[in-house]
Amino acid sequence: MQERSERTRRRLVFAGAELFHRSGYANATLGEIAGAAGVTKGALYFHFASKDELADAVQRRGCRLLREAVRGLNESGVSPLQALIDATHWLARTLHEEPAIPASFRITKECGGHPSAQQDFQGAWLATVSDLLRMARDTGELPLGGPADEAGDGAAEGDGLSPAERWESAEALVAAAVCGIEVLSGTGLSYGELRRKVAALWGLLLPSLVGRACSGEYRTDAREAPESGGVCAYEFLGSGV
C-alpha cells in the first residue's frame, strides 16, 4: 500500500511538472493534473493540499536533480570550470528531457515572491553557477584574483580594475550568459541546436575568463549521453521525489 501511494505521488508530480511547463502555474488546474496522472482529485488532495504544495514538490525535484548532477560532476574529477561548462550542458539536455526542470523555471518566474513558495529553482541554479565559478577562481583556474588578492595585488595590468572588481564582472557575465540557456530553450530550439549554442557560448566566454592560450584546454561541447528514448518518465516514476 505504501509503495502504491508513493507511486501515485510521483505520477502527480510528473503530471504537475508537465502541465506547469506547458500551461503555466496559473492556467494549470488540479483537475487537469489529476486527469493526466490517471487519478481522482480526491487522490490528488490526499497527497497535496493545494496547487502551491504540488508546485513546491515539482521544484524540490528540480533542485534535487541539480544537486545530484553537480555532485556527480565534482566526483568525476573534472576541474571546477569544466564542471560548470558540463552543468550548463546538463541544463540544456534536461530542459528537453525532464519536465521538472523547465517547469521549475516557469514556476519560479510566475510565483516569485509568493509568500507560500518554499523552493526557488532559478535561485538554486544561479547559486550553483556562482559556487562553481568561485571554486574555479579559488583553485587558480581563473586569473581574476583569488581571496589572497583582495587587497588589490594581482589586478590585470592596464585594465584599471581590482581583483574584486574583475571577479564581480566575470560573475555577472557568466550568470547573465547561462540564464539565457533557459530562454533559448523556450523558443522551441531542438536539443541539438541548443547544445550547439551552449558550446558556442563557452567558445566566446572562455577567452575572457582564462585567456585565449588556455581556452583550448576545456571541452566546450557536451559529453555524449545515452539515448533516453522514453525512459525519462519511467525513471521518474520509479525514483524518489
Coordinates of C-alpha atoms in Angstrom, one line a residue:
M1 CA 0.0 0.0 0.0
Q2 CA 2.8 2.4 0.9
E3 CA 4.6 1.7 -2.4
R4 CA 1.4 2.3 -4.3
S5 CA 0.9 5.6 -2.5
E6 CA 4.4 6.8 -3.3
R7 CA 4.0 5.8 -6.9
T8 CA 0.8 7.8 -7.1
R9 CA 2.6 10.8 -5.6
R10 CA 5.4 10.5 -8.2
R11 CA 2.8 10.4 -11.0
L12 CA 1.2 13.5 -9.7
V13 CA 4.5 15.4 -9.5
F14 CA 5.3 14.3 -13.0
A15 CA 1.9 15.3 -14.4
G16 CA 2.1 18.6 -12.5
A17 CA 5.5 19.3 -14.0
E18 CA 4.2 18.6 -17.5
L19 CA 1.2 20.9 -17.0
F20 CA 3.0 23.7 -15.2
H21 CA 5.6 23.7 -18.0
R22 CA 3.1 23.7 -20.9
S23 CA 0.3 25.8 -19.4
G24 CA 1.9 27.8 -16.7
Y25 CA 1.2 27.8 -13.0
A26 CA -1.9 30.0 -13.1
N27 CA -3.6 28.1 -16.0
A28 CA -2.9 24.5 -15.0
T29 CA -5.8 23.2 -12.9
L30 CA -5.7 20.5 -10.3
G31 CA -8.4 18.6 -12.3
E32 CA -6.2 18.6 -15.4
I33 CA -3.2 17.4 -13.4
A34 CA -5.2 14.6 -11.7
G35 CA -6.6 13.5 -15.1
A36 CA -3.1 13.5 -16.6
A37 CA -1.8 11.4 -13.7
G38 CA -4.8 9.0 -14.0
V39 CA -6.1 9.6 -10.5
T40 CA -9.1 11.3 -8.9
K41 CA -9.0 14.7 -7.5
G42 CA -9.5 13.1 -4.1
A43 CA -6.3 11.2 -4.5
L44 CA -4.5 14.3 -5.5
Y45 CA -5.7 16.2 -2.4
F46 CA -4.6 13.2 -0.3
H47 CA -1.0 14.0 -1.3
F48 CA -1.2 17.7 -1.9
A49 CA -3.5 20.1 -0.1
S50 CA -3.1 22.8 -2.7
K51 CA -1.6 23.7 -6.1
D52 CA 1.2 25.6 -4.1
E53 CA 2.2 22.3 -2.4
L54 CA 2.4 20.5 -5.7
A55 CA 4.4 23.3 -7.3
D56 CA 6.9 23.1 -4.4
A57 CA 7.2 19.4 -4.9
V58 CA 8.0 19.9 -8.6
Q59 CA 10.7 22.4 -7.7
R60 CA 12.1 20.2 -5.0
R61 CA 12.6 17.5 -7.6
G62 CA 14.3 20.0 -9.9
C63 CA 16.6 21.1 -7.1
R64 CA 17.4 17.6 -6.1
L65 CA 18.3 16.7 -9.7
L66 CA 20.5 19.7 -9.9
R67 CA 22.3 18.8 -6.7
E68 CA 22.8 15.2 -7.9
A69 CA 24.2 16.4 -11.2
V70 CA 26.7 18.8 -9.6
R71 CA 27.8 16.2 -7.1
G72 CA 28.4 13.7 -9.9
L73 CA 30.5 16.3 -11.8
N74 CA 32.5 17.2 -8.8
E75 CA 33.2 13.5 -8.1
S76 CA 34.2 12.9 -11.7
G77 CA 37.5 14.6 -11.2
V78 CA 37.0 17.5 -13.7
S79 CA 38.1 21.0 -12.8
P80 CA 35.5 23.4 -11.3
L81 CA 35.3 25.4 -14.6
Q82 CA 34.9 22.3 -16.7
A83 CA 32.2 21.2 -14.2
L84 CA 30.4 24.5 -14.8
I85 CA 30.6 24.0 -18.6
D86 CA 29.2 20.5 -18.2
A87 CA 26.5 21.7 -15.8
T88 CA 25.2 24.1 -18.5
H89 CA 25.1 21.2 -20.9
W90 CA 23.2 19.2 -18.3
L91 CA 20.7 22.0 -18.1
A92 CA 20.3 22.2 -21.9
R93 CA 19.6 18.4 -22.0
T94 CA 17.2 18.3 -19.0
L95 CA 15.2 21.3 -20.3
H96 CA 14.2 18.9 -23.1
E97 CA 14.1 15.6 -21.2
E98 CA 13.0 16.2 -17.7
P99 CA 9.7 18.2 -17.3
A100 CA 10.5 19.2 -13.7
I101 CA 13.4 21.4 -14.9
P102 CA 11.5 23.8 -17.3
A103 CA 8.5 23.7 -15.0
S104 CA 10.6 24.8 -12.1
F105 CA 12.0 27.8 -14.0
R106 CA 8.4 28.7 -15.0
I107 CA 7.0 28.3 -11.5
T108 CA 9.9 30.5 -10.1
K109 CA 9.2 33.2 -12.6
E110 CA 5.4 33.2 -12.2
C111 CA 5.3 32.7 -8.4
G112 CA 8.4 34.7 -7.4
G113 CA 7.8 36.5 -4.1
H114 CA 4.7 34.4 -3.4
P115 CA 4.6 34.0 0.4
S116 CA 3.7 30.3 0.2
A117 CA 6.7 29.5 -2.1
Q118 CA 9.3 27.4 -0.3
Q119 CA 11.5 26.5 -3.3
D120 CA 13.4 28.6 -5.8
F121 CA 14.9 26.6 -8.6
Q122 CA 16.2 29.6 -10.5
G123 CA 17.9 30.8 -7.4
A124 CA 19.4 27.4 -6.8
W125 CA 20.7 27.3 -10.4
L126 CA 22.3 30.7 -10.1
A127 CA 23.9 29.8 -6.8
T128 CA 25.3 26.6 -8.4
V129 CA 26.8 28.7 -11.2
S130 CA 28.3 31.1 -8.7
D131 CA 29.7 28.4 -6.5
L132 CA 31.4 26.6 -9.3
L133 CA 32.9 29.8 -10.7
R134 CA 34.1 30.7 -7.3
M135 CA 35.8 27.3 -6.9
A136 CA 37.5 27.8 -10.3
R137 CA 38.8 31.2 -9.0
D138 CA 40.0 29.9 -5.7
T139 CA 41.8 26.9 -7.3
G140 CA 43.6 29.2 -9.6
E141 CA 41.8 28.4 -12.9
L142 CA 40.6 32.0 -13.3
P143 CA 43.2 34.8 -13.3
L144 CA 40.8 37.1 -11.6
G145 CA 42.4 37.4 -8.2
G146 CA 41.6 34.9 -5.5
P147 CA 41.0 35.6 -1.8
A148 CA 44.6 36.4 -1.3
D149 CA 44.4 39.2 -3.8
E150 CA 41.5 41.1 -2.3
A151 CA 43.8 43.9 -1.2
G152 CA 44.4 44.7 -4.9
D153 CA 47.7 42.9 -5.7
G154 CA 47.5 40.9 -8.9
A155 CA 45.0 43.1 -10.8
A156 CA 45.4 42.8 -14.5
E157 CA 47.9 45.3 -15.8
G158 CA 46.2 48.0 -17.7
D159 CA 42.6 47.1 -17.1
G160 CA 42.2 49.6 -14.2
L161 CA 40.2 47.1 -12.1
S162 CA 40.9 45.5 -8.8
P163 CA 40.7 41.7 -8.4
A164 CA 37.4 42.1 -6.6
E165 CA 36.0 44.2 -9.5
R166 CA 37.3 41.8 -12.1
W167 CA 35.6 38.9 -10.2
E168 CA 32.3 40.8 -10.0
S169 CA 32.4 41.5 -13.7
A170 CA 33.2 37.8 -14.5
E171 CA 30.5 36.5 -12.2
A172 CA 27.9 38.9 -13.7
L173 CA 28.9 38.0 -17.3
V174 CA 28.7 34.2 -16.7
A175 CA 25.4 34.4 -14.8
A176 CA 23.8 36.5 -17.5
A177 CA 25.0 34.2 -20.2
V178 CA 23.9 30.9 -18.6
C179 CA 20.5 32.3 -17.7
G180 CA 20.0 32.7 -21.5
I181 CA 20.1 28.9 -21.9
E182 CA 16.6 28.5 -20.4
V183 CA 15.3 31.4 -22.5
L184 CA 16.7 29.9 -25.7
S185 CA 15.1 26.5 -24.9
G186 CA 11.7 28.3 -24.6
T187 CA 11.9 29.4 -28.2
G188 CA 11.5 25.9 -29.5
L189 CA 15.0 25.0 -30.3
S190 CA 15.8 21.3 -30.6
Y191 CA 18.2 19.8 -28.1
G192 CA 20.8 19.6 -30.9
E193 CA 20.5 23.2 -31.7
L194 CA 20.6 24.3 -28.1
R195 CA 23.6 22.1 -27.4
R196 CA 25.5 23.8 -30.3
K197 CA 24.6 27.2 -29.0
V198 CA 25.8 26.4 -25.5
A199 CA 29.1 25.2 -26.9
A200 CA 29.4 28.4 -28.9
L201 CA 28.6 30.4 -25.8
W202 CA 31.6 28.9 -24.0
G203 CA 33.7 29.4 -27.1
L204 CA 33.2 33.1 -26.6
L205 CA 33.3 33.2 -22.7
L206 CA 36.4 31.1 -22.1
P207 CA 39.0 33.5 -23.7
S208 CA 37.6 36.3 -21.4
L209 CA 37.8 34.1 -18.3
V210 CA 41.1 32.1 -18.7
G211 CA 42.8 33.8 -21.7
R212 CA 43.0 32.7 -25.3
A213 CA 46.0 30.5 -24.7
C214 CA 44.3 28.4 -22.0
S215 CA 40.8 28.3 -23.5
G216 CA 41.7 25.2 -25.7
E217 CA 42.2 23.1 -22.5
Y218 CA 38.5 22.9 -22.0
R219 CA 35.8 20.8 -23.7
T220 CA 33.0 23.1 -24.7
D221 CA 30.7 20.5 -26.2
A222 CA 28.5 18.1 -24.2
R223 CA 29.7 14.7 -23.3
E224 CA 27.8 12.0 -25.2
A225 CA 24.9 10.8 -23.1
P226 CA 22.9 7.5 -23.7
E227 CA 19.8 7.8 -25.8
S228 CA 16.9 8.3 -23.5
G229 CA 14.0 7.4 -25.8
G230 CA 11.0 7.4 -23.5
V231 CA 13.0 6.3 -20.4
C232 CA 12.9 9.6 -18.5
A233 CA 9.3 9.3 -17.5
Y234 CA 9.8 5.7 -16.5
E235 CA 12.8 6.5 -14.4
F236 CA 10.9 9.4 -12.9
L237 CA 8.0 7.2 -11.8
G238 CA 10.4 4.7 -10.3
S239 CA 12.5 7.1 -8.4
G240 CA 12.1 9.3 -5.4
V241 CA 10.7 12.8 -5.5

